[in-house]
Amino acid sequence: LAKTTQPISMDSYEGQEVNITCSHNNIATNDYITWYQQFPSQGPRFIIQGYKTKVTNEVASLFIPADRKSSTLSLPRVSLSDTAVYYCLVGPNSGAGSYQLTFGKGTKLSVIP
Amino acid sequence: NAGVTQTPKFRVLKTGQSMTLLCAQDMNHEYMYWYRQDPGMGLRLIHYSVGEGTTAKGEVPDGYNVSRLKKQNFLLGLESAAPSQTSVYFCASHKREGSYNEQFFGPGTRLTVL
């Protein structure tokens, strides 16, 4: 499984756009990039997933460059309720060996009033 | 739909005691998972199941047993609890046809072993 590296923590003011970058130099051809959000005392929640270029949903955008060795999760106009830990995961989407999600330590985002 | 629910929410055990954690999902998902999360750490997979009657070991299976007698339920057992098993336990599930990376998590069970 590809190893990921992301900042341990980030601070942002309310209303700002936040970009969290994840490095995954050893990503394999059949790997997808997935981001989860975890609030204190809750289970992780799926945010977004992509394979290449850009993916956008109602919560966030995911930017993936052509070489796919990194990805950036973009949260538009954050609010206090976006304070959470954000995990970047890399792995195949299906098939044998894809059952184990590998969570690193994540990025703790603190939104400041 | 309630989604994924876990019982109990909190539990304190003494070393050597046994207990069972229950995970239930009402989404008709085939795949179910048990993870543990220790302070400041990501999640580690304990056991998983790809369908009723089948289970498999994950990254950290020692000291735990599981059963999947019904499709909607996945039980995690601790036969003889140890302080090293103090953790927050999360259950997750997803459907066979869906993305393996998009799992639905329960609220967690906080277990303390004294």
PDB file of C-alpha atoms in Angstrom:
ATOM      1  CA  LEU A   1       0.000   0.000   0.000  1.00  0.00           C
ATOM      2  CA  ALA A   2       1.275   3.440  -0.888  1.00  0.00           C
ATOM      3  CA  LYS A   3       2.500   5.528   2.036  1.00  0.00           C
ATOM      4  CA  THR A   4       1.068   8.999   2.458  1.00  0.00           C
ATOM      5  CA  THR A   5       2.535  12.110   4.044  1.00  0.00           C
ATOM      6  CA  GLN A   6       0.432  15.063   5.133  1.00  0.00           C
ATOM      7  CA  PRO A   7       0.940  17.957   7.566  1.00  0.00           C
ATOM      8  CA  ILE A   8       0.235  17.125  11.184  1.00  0.00           C
ATOM      9  CA  SER A   9      -1.777  20.272  11.789  1.00  0.00           C
ATOM     10  CA  MET A  10      -3.093  23.427  10.148  1.00  0.00           C
ATOM     11  CA  ASP A  11      -4.835  26.541  11.390  1.00  0.00           C
ATOM     12  CA  SER A  12      -7.236  28.662   9.381  1.00  0.00           C
ATOM     13  CA  TYR A  13      -9.585  31.546   9.983  1.00  0.00           C
ATOM     14  CA  GLU A  14     -13.268  31.239   9.332  1.00  0.00           C
ATOM     15  CA  GLY A  15     -14.274  32.048   5.783  1.00  0.00           C
ATOM     16  CA  GLN A  16     -10.920  31.180   4.260  1.00  0.00           C
ATOM     17  CA  GLU A  17     -10.244  28.449   1.735  1.00  0.00           C
ATOM     18  CA  VAL A  18      -8.137  25.643   3.144  1.00  0.00           C
ATOM     19  CA  ASN A  19      -5.889  23.415   1.072  1.00  0.00           C
ATOM     20  CA  ILE A  20      -4.427  20.263   2.593  1.00  0.00           C
ATOM     21  CA  THR A  21      -1.799  18.535   0.519  1.00  0.00           C
ATOM     22  CA  CYS A  22      -0.969  14.867   0.690  1.00  0.00           C
ATOM     23  CA  SER A  23       2.157  13.307  -0.773  1.00  0.00           C
ATOM     24  CA  HIS A  24       2.013   9.745  -2.126  1.00  0.00           C
ATOM     25  CA  ASN A  25       5.114   9.201  -4.237  1.00  0.00           C
ATOM     26  CA  ASN A  26       4.667   5.430  -4.543  1.00  0.00           C
ATOM     27  CA  ILE A  27       1.074   5.459  -5.756  1.00  0.00           C
ATOM     28  CA  ALA A  28       0.252   2.479  -7.961  1.00  0.00           C
ATOM     29  CA  THR A  29      -1.573   2.548 -11.280  1.00  0.00           C
ATOM     30  CA  ASN A  30      -4.782   1.122  -9.833  1.00  0.00           C
ATOM     31  CA  ASP A  31      -4.749   3.222  -6.653  1.00  0.00           C
ATOM     32  CA  TYR A  32      -7.399   5.821  -5.890  1.00  0.00           C
ATOM     33  CA  ILE A  33      -7.026   8.784  -3.555  1.00  0.00           C
ATOM     34  CA  THR A  34      -9.625   9.091  -0.826  1.00  0.00           C
ATOM     35  CA  TRP A  35     -10.139  11.659   1.910  1.00  0.00           C
ATOM     36  CA  TYR A  36     -11.959  11.163   5.196  1.00  0.00           C
ATOM     37  CA  GLN A  37     -12.997  13.635   7.895  1.00  0.00           C
ATOM     38  CA  GLN A  38     -13.181  12.758  11.582  1.00  0.00           C
ATOM     39  CA  PHE A  39     -14.729  14.898  14.293  1.00  0.00           C
ATOM     40  CA  PRO A  40     -13.823  14.284  17.943  1.00  0.00           C
ATOM     41  CA  SER A  41     -15.606  11.268  19.419  1.00  0.00           C
ATOM     42  CA  GLN A  42     -17.048  10.258  16.039  1.00  0.00           C
ATOM     43  CA  GLY A  43     -16.205   7.763  13.357  1.00  0.00           C
ATOM     44  CA  PRO A  44     -14.493   8.875  10.139  1.00  0.00           C
ATOM     45  CA  ARG A  45     -16.708  10.145   7.348  1.00  0.00           C
ATOM     46  CA  PHE A  46     -15.960   9.776   3.642  1.00  0.00           C
ATOM     47  CA  ILE A  47     -15.505  13.158   1.949  1.00  0.00           C
ATOM     48  CA  ILE A  48     -14.258  12.635  -1.568  1.00  0.00           C
ATOM     49  CA  GLN A  49     -12.405  10.252  -3.844  1.00  0.00           C
ATOM     50  CA  GLY A  50     -10.596  10.669  -7.132  1.00  0.00           C
ATOM     51  CA  TYR A  51      -8.224   9.048  -9.577  1.00  0.00           C
ATOM     52  CA  LYS A  52      -6.894  11.961 -11.622  1.00  0.00           C
ATOM     53  CA  THR A  53      -7.480  15.638 -12.435  1.00  0.00           C
ATOM     54  CA  LYS A  54     -10.204  17.314 -10.397  1.00  0.00           C
ATOM     55  CA  VAL A  55     -13.201  16.043  -8.520  1.00  0.00           C
ATOM     56  CA  THR A  56     -15.757  18.288  -6.845  1.00  0.00           C
ATOM     57  CA  ASN A  57     -18.747  17.586  -4.660  1.00  0.00           C
ATOM     58  CA  GLU A  58     -20.895  19.604  -2.294  1.00  0.00           C
ATOM     59  CA  VAL A  59     -18.301  19.396   0.481  1.00  0.00           C
ATOM     60  CA  ALA A  60     -14.873  19.716  -1.116  1.00  0.00           C
ATOM     61  CA  SER A  61     -12.699  19.595  -4.196  1.00  0.00           C
ATOM     62  CA  LEU A  62      -9.845  17.226  -4.853  1.00  0.00           C
ATOM     63  CA  PHE A  63      -7.008  18.211  -7.151  1.00  0.00           C
ATOM     64  CA  ILE A  64      -4.704  15.541  -8.519  1.00  0.00           C
ATOM     65  CA  PRO A  65      -1.798  16.459 -10.829  1.00  0.00           C
ATOM     66  CA  ALA A  66      -0.916  14.388 -13.850  1.00  0.00           C
ATOM     67  CA  ASP A  67       1.857  12.437 -12.095  1.00  0.00           C
ATOM     68  CA  ARG A  68      -0.539  11.591  -9.230  1.00  0.00           C
ATOM     69  CA  LYS A  69       2.298  11.753  -6.668  1.00  0.00           C
ATOM     70  CA  SER A  70       0.367  14.230  -4.587  1.00  0.00           C
ATOM     71  CA  SER A  71      -3.171  15.480  -4.113  1.00  0.00           C
ATOM     72  CA  THR A  72      -4.785  18.520  -2.545  1.00  0.00           C
ATOM     73  CA  LEU A  73      -8.035  18.590  -0.638  1.00  0.00           C
ATOM     74  CA  SER A  74      -9.652  22.008  -0.887  1.00  0.00           C
ATOM     75  CA  LEU A  75     -12.306  23.144   1.572  1.00  0.00           C
ATOM     76  CA  PRO A  76     -14.013  26.371   0.477  1.00  0.00           C
ATOM     77  CA  ARG A  77     -14.851  29.028   3.076  1.00  0.00           C
ATOM     78  CA  VAL A  78     -14.331  26.944   6.195  1.00  0.00           C
ATOM     79  CA  SER A  79     -16.410  27.409   9.311  1.00  0.00           C
ATOM     80  CA  LEU A  80     -15.824  26.398  12.930  1.00  0.00           C
ATOM     81  CA  SER A  81     -17.686  23.163  12.236  1.00  0.00           C
ATOM     82  CA  ASP A  82     -14.943  22.098   9.820  1.00  0.00           C
ATOM     83  CA  THR A  83     -12.529  21.692  12.719  1.00  0.00           C
ATOM     84  CA  ALA A  84     -11.594  18.013  12.449  1.00  0.00           C
ATOM     85  CA  VAL A  85      -8.870  15.592  11.484  1.00  0.00           C
ATOM     86  CA  TYR A  86      -8.569  14.948   7.747  1.00  0.00           C
ATOM     87  CA  TYR A  87      -7.081  11.693   6.490  1.00  0.00           C
ATOM     88  CA  CYS A  88      -5.618  11.035   3.059  1.00  0.00           C
ATOM     89  CA  LEU A  89      -5.728   7.398   1.945  1.00  0.00           C
ATOM     90  CA  VAL A  90      -4.341   5.739  -1.147  1.00  0.00           C
ATOM     91  CA  GLY A  91      -5.299   2.297  -2.328  1.00  0.00           C
ATOM     92  CA  PRO A  92      -7.158   0.209  -4.896  1.00  0.00           C
ATOM     93  CA  ASN A  93     -10.885   0.614  -5.142  1.00  0.00           C
ATOM     94  CA  SER A  94     -11.798  -3.025  -5.516  1.00  0.00           C
ATOM     95  CA  GLY A  95     -10.422  -6.520  -5.910  1.00  0.00           C
ATOM     96  CA  ALA A  96      -8.254  -8.641  -3.673  1.00  0.00           C
ATOM     97  CA  GLY A  97      -6.160  -6.829  -1.131  1.00  0.00           C
ATOM     98  CA  SER A  98      -8.232  -3.680  -1.099  1.00  0.00           C
ATOM     99  CA  TYR A  99     -10.135  -4.402   2.108  1.00  0.00           C
ATOM    100  CA  GLN A 100      -7.779  -2.594   4.441  1.00  0.00           C
ATOM    101  CA  LEU A 101      -8.040   1.159   4.602  1.00  0.00           C
ATOM    102  CA  THR A 102      -4.709   2.545   5.787  1.00  0.00           C
ATOM    103  CA  PHE A 103      -5.207   5.588   7.952  1.00  0.00           C
ATOM    104  CA  GLY A 104      -2.152   7.623   8.881  1.00  0.00           C
ATOM    105  CA  LYS A 105      -2.185  10.232  11.615  1.00  0.00           C
ATOM    106  CA  GLY A 106      -4.052  12.725   9.473  1.00  0.00           C
ATOM    107  CA  THR A 107      -4.052  16.524   9.485  1.00  0.00           C
ATOM    108  CA  LYS A 108      -5.690  18.246  12.405  1.00  0.00           C
ATOM    109  CA  LEU A 109      -7.429  21.346  11.049  1.00  0.00           C
ATOM    110  CA  SER A 110      -8.318  24.018  13.562  1.00  0.00           C
ATOM    111  CA  VAL A 111     -10.626  26.784  12.363  1.00  0.00           C
ATOM    112  CA  ILE A 112     -10.253  30.014  14.303  1.00  0.00           C
ATOM    113  CA  PRO A 113     -13.081  32.541  14.695  1.00  0.00           C
TER     114      PRO A 113
ATOM    115  CA  ASN B   1     -31.994   4.422   8.098  1.00  0.00           C
ATOM    116  CA  ALA B   2     -29.907   4.307  11.255  1.00  0.00           C
ATOM    117  CA  GLY B   3     -26.778   3.461   9.262  1.00  0.00           C
ATOM    118  CA  VAL B   4     -24.098   1.765  11.352  1.00  0.00           C
ATOM    119  CA  THR B   5     -24.755   1.493  15.075  1.00  0.00           C
ATOM    120  CA  GLN B   6     -22.492   0.194  17.821  1.00  0.00           C
ATOM    121  CA  THR B   7     -23.285  -1.168  21.262  1.00  0.00           C
ATOM    122  CA  PRO B   8     -22.201  -0.238  23.893  1.00  0.00           C
ATOM    123  CA  LYS B   9     -20.875   3.317  23.585  1.00  0.00           C
ATOM    124  CA  PHE B  10     -18.638   3.036  26.634  1.00  0.00           C
ATOM    125  CA  ARG B  11     -17.320   0.166  28.715  1.00  0.00           C
ATOM    126  CA  VAL B  12     -14.814  -0.333  31.495  1.00  0.00           C
ATOM    127  CA  LEU B  13     -13.371  -3.803  32.026  1.00  0.00           C
ATOM    128  CA  LYS B  14     -10.929  -5.332  34.430  1.00  0.00           C
ATOM    129  CA  THR B  15      -7.975  -7.281  33.095  1.00  0.00           C
ATOM    130  CA  GLY B  16      -9.031 -10.806  32.234  1.00  0.00           C
ATOM    131  CA  GLN B  17     -12.722 -10.063  31.764  1.00  0.00           C
ATOM    132  CA  SER B  18     -14.475 -10.799  28.513  1.00  0.00           C
ATOM    133  CA  MET B  19     -16.971  -8.817  26.490  1.00  0.00           C
ATOM    134  CA  THR B  20     -18.607  -8.574  23.082  1.00  0.00           C
ATOM    135  CA  LEU B  21     -19.025  -5.448  21.010  1.00  0.00           C
ATOM    136  CA  LEU B  22     -21.969  -5.404  18.643  1.00  0.00           C
ATOM    137  CA  CYS B  23     -22.078  -3.685  15.281  1.00  0.00           C
ATOM    138  CA  ALA B  24     -25.298  -3.493  13.311  1.00  0.00           C
ATOM    139  CA  GLN B  25     -26.028  -1.969   9.921  1.00  0.00           C
ATOM    140  CA  ASP B  26     -29.333  -1.549   8.130  1.00  0.00           C
ATOM    141  CA  MET B  27     -27.965  -0.758   4.674  1.00  0.00           C
ATOM    142  CA  ASN B  28     -27.773  -4.377   3.481  1.00  0.00           C
ATOM    143  CA  HIS B  29     -23.997  -4.101   3.109  1.00  0.00           C
ATOM    144  CA  GLU B  30     -21.997  -7.255   2.477  1.00  0.00           C
ATOM    145  CA  TYR B  31     -18.656  -6.022   3.801  1.00  0.00           C
ATOM    146  CA  MET B  32     -18.099  -5.171   7.453  1.00  0.00           C
ATOM    147  CA  TYR B  33     -14.970  -4.183   9.375  1.00  0.00           C
ATOM    148  CA  TRP B  34     -13.690  -3.686  12.899  1.00  0.00           C
ATOM    149  CA  TYR B  35     -10.994  -1.059  13.534  1.00  0.00           C
ATOM    150  CA  ARG B  36      -9.293   0.259  16.626  1.00  0.00           C
ATOM    151  CA  GLN B  37      -8.030   3.789  17.086  1.00  0.00           C
ATOM    152  CA  ASP B  38      -5.488   4.717  19.715  1.00  0.00           C
ATOM    153  CA  PRO B  39      -4.819   8.315  20.854  1.00  0.00           C
ATOM    154  CA  GLY B  40      -3.274  10.441  18.127  1.00  0.00           C
ATOM    155  CA  MET B  41      -3.233   7.539  15.718  1.00  0.00           C
ATOM    156  CA  GLY B  42      -5.063   6.495  12.630  1.00  0.00           C
ATOM    157  CA  LEU B  43      -7.286   3.441  12.477  1.00  0.00           C
ATOM    158  CA  ARG B  44      -5.959  -0.098  12.346  1.00  0.00           C
ATOM    159  CA  LEU B  45      -7.960  -2.988  10.966  1.00  0.00           C
ATOM    160  CA  ILE B  46      -8.643  -5.853  13.406  1.00  0.00           C
ATOM    161  CA  HIS B  47     -10.901  -8.214  11.439  1.00  0.00           C
ATOM    162  CA  TYR B  48     -13.243  -7.966   8.509  1.00  0.00           C
ATOM    163  CA  SER B  49     -16.011  -9.922   6.810  1.00  0.00           C
ATOM    164  CA  VAL B  50     -16.991 -10.084   3.160  1.00  0.00           C
ATOM    165  CA  GLY B  51     -20.302 -11.764   3.822  1.00  0.00           C
ATOM    166  CA  GLU B  52     -22.464 -13.700   6.217  1.00  0.00           C
ATOM    167  CA  GLY B  53     -20.560 -16.583   7.754  1.00  0.00           C
ATOM    168  CA  THR B  54     -17.116 -15.415   6.616  1.00  0.00           C
ATOM    169  CA  THR B  55     -14.422 -13.525   8.514  1.00  0.00           C
ATOM    170  CA  ALA B  56     -10.765 -12.725   7.980  1.00  0.00           C
ATOM    171  CA  LYS B  57      -7.871 -11.247   9.929  1.00  0.00           C
ATOM    172  CA  GLY B  58      -6.714  -7.702   9.497  1.00  0.00           C
ATOM    173  CA  GLU B  59      -3.580  -5.918  10.653  1.00  0.00           C
ATOM    174  CA  VAL B  60      -3.954  -6.417  14.424  1.00  0.00           C
ATOM    175  CA  PRO B  61      -6.146  -9.501  15.081  1.00  0.00           C
ATOM    176  CA  ASP B  62      -4.427 -10.943  18.171  1.00  0.00           C
ATOM    177  CA  GLY B  63      -6.610 -11.040  21.278  1.00  0.00           C
ATOM    178  CA  TYR B  64      -9.850 -10.619  19.318  1.00  0.00           C
ATOM    179  CA  ASN B  65     -12.406 -12.912  17.753  1.00  0.00           C
ATOM    180  CA  VAL B  66     -15.303 -12.077  15.456  1.00  0.00           C
ATOM    181  CA  SER B  67     -18.481 -13.632  14.166  1.00  0.00           C
ATOM    182  CA  ARG B  68     -20.870 -12.765  11.335  1.00  0.00           C
ATOM    183  CA  LEU B  69     -23.869 -15.001  11.845  1.00  0.00           C
ATOM    184  CA  LYS B  70     -26.278 -12.508  10.300  1.00  0.00           C
ATOM    185  CA  LYS B  71     -25.603 -10.187   7.393  1.00  0.00           C
ATOM    186  CA  GLN B  72     -26.527  -7.103   9.362  1.00  0.00           C
ATOM    187  CA  ASN B  73     -24.457  -7.868  12.464  1.00  0.00           C
ATOM    188  CA  PHE B  74     -20.726  -8.142  13.095  1.00  0.00           C
ATOM    189  CA  LEU B  75     -19.586  -9.046  16.613  1.00  0.00           C
ATOM    190  CA  LEU B  76     -16.143  -8.383  18.083  1.00  0.00           C
ATOM    191  CA  GLY B  77     -15.156 -10.426  21.126  1.00  0.00           C
ATOM    192  CA  LEU B  78     -12.435  -9.980  23.681  1.00  0.00           C
ATOM    193  CA  GLU B  79     -11.950 -13.278  25.534  1.00  0.00           C
ATOM    194  CA  SER B  80      -9.493 -12.006  28.140  1.00  0.00           C
ATOM    195  CA  ALA B  81      -9.136  -8.248  28.092  1.00  0.00           C
ATOM    196  CA  ALA B  82      -5.722  -6.638  28.549  1.00  0.00           C
ATOM    197  CA  PRO B  83      -4.806  -2.994  29.228  1.00  0.00           C
ATOM    198  CA  SER B  84      -3.253  -2.854  25.737  1.00  0.00           C
ATOM    199  CA  GLN B  85      -6.766  -3.248  24.349  1.00  0.00           C
ATOM    200  CA  THR B  86      -7.839   0.081  25.784  1.00  0.00           C
ATOM    201  CA  SER B  87      -8.911   1.933  22.675  1.00  0.00           C
ATOM    202  CA  VAL B  88     -11.809   3.287  20.669  1.00  0.00           C
ATOM    203  CA  TYR B  89     -13.339   0.643  18.430  1.00  0.00           C
ATOM    204  CA  PHE B  90     -15.056   1.510  15.181  1.00  0.00           C
ATOM    205  CA  CYS B  91     -17.176  -0.644  12.970  1.00  0.00           C
ATOM    206  CA  ALA B  92     -17.616   0.109   9.262  1.00  0.00           C
ATOM    207  CA  SER B  93     -19.412  -1.332   6.275  1.00  0.00           C
ATOM    208  CA  HIS B  94     -19.900  -0.955   2.550  1.00  0.00           C
ATOM    209  CA  LYS B  95     -21.730  -2.740  -0.226  1.00  0.00           C
ATOM    210  CA  ARG B  96     -20.012  -5.223  -2.509  1.00  0.00           C
ATOM    211  CA  GLU B  97     -20.704  -3.201  -5.639  1.00  0.00           C
ATOM    212  CA  GLY B  98     -19.507   0.043  -4.112  1.00  0.00           C
ATOM    213  CA  SER B  99     -16.079   1.545  -3.695  1.00  0.00           C
ATOM    214  CA  TYR B 100     -14.000  -0.300  -1.141  1.00  0.00           C
ATOM    215  CA  ASN B 101     -12.581   3.045  -0.126  1.00  0.00           C
ATOM    216  CA  GLU B 102     -15.980   4.526   0.752  1.00  0.00           C
ATOM    217  CA  GLN B 103     -16.810   2.905   4.051  1.00  0.00           C
ATOM    218  CA  PHE B 104     -19.579   3.938   6.424  1.00  0.00           C
ATOM    219  CA  PHE B 105     -18.462   4.135  10.028  1.00  0.00           C
ATOM    220  CA  GLY B 106     -20.311   3.769  13.292  1.00  0.00           C
ATOM    221  CA  PRO B 107     -19.974   6.192  16.229  1.00  0.00           C
ATOM    222  CA  GLY B 108     -17.454   4.037  18.083  1.00  0.00           C
ATOM    223  CA  THR B 109     -17.152   2.196  21.380  1.00  0.00           C
ATOM    224  CA  ARG B 110     -14.736   3.584  23.947  1.00  0.00           C
ATOM    225  CA  LEU B 111     -13.240   0.699  25.917  1.00  0.00           C
ATOM    226  CA  THR B 112     -11.019   1.029  28.976  1.00  0.00           C
ATOM    227  CA  VAL B 113      -9.284  -2.009  30.437  1.00  0.00           C
ATOM    228  CA  LEU B 114      -7.968  -1.525  33.954  1.00  0.00           C
TER     229      LEU B 114
END
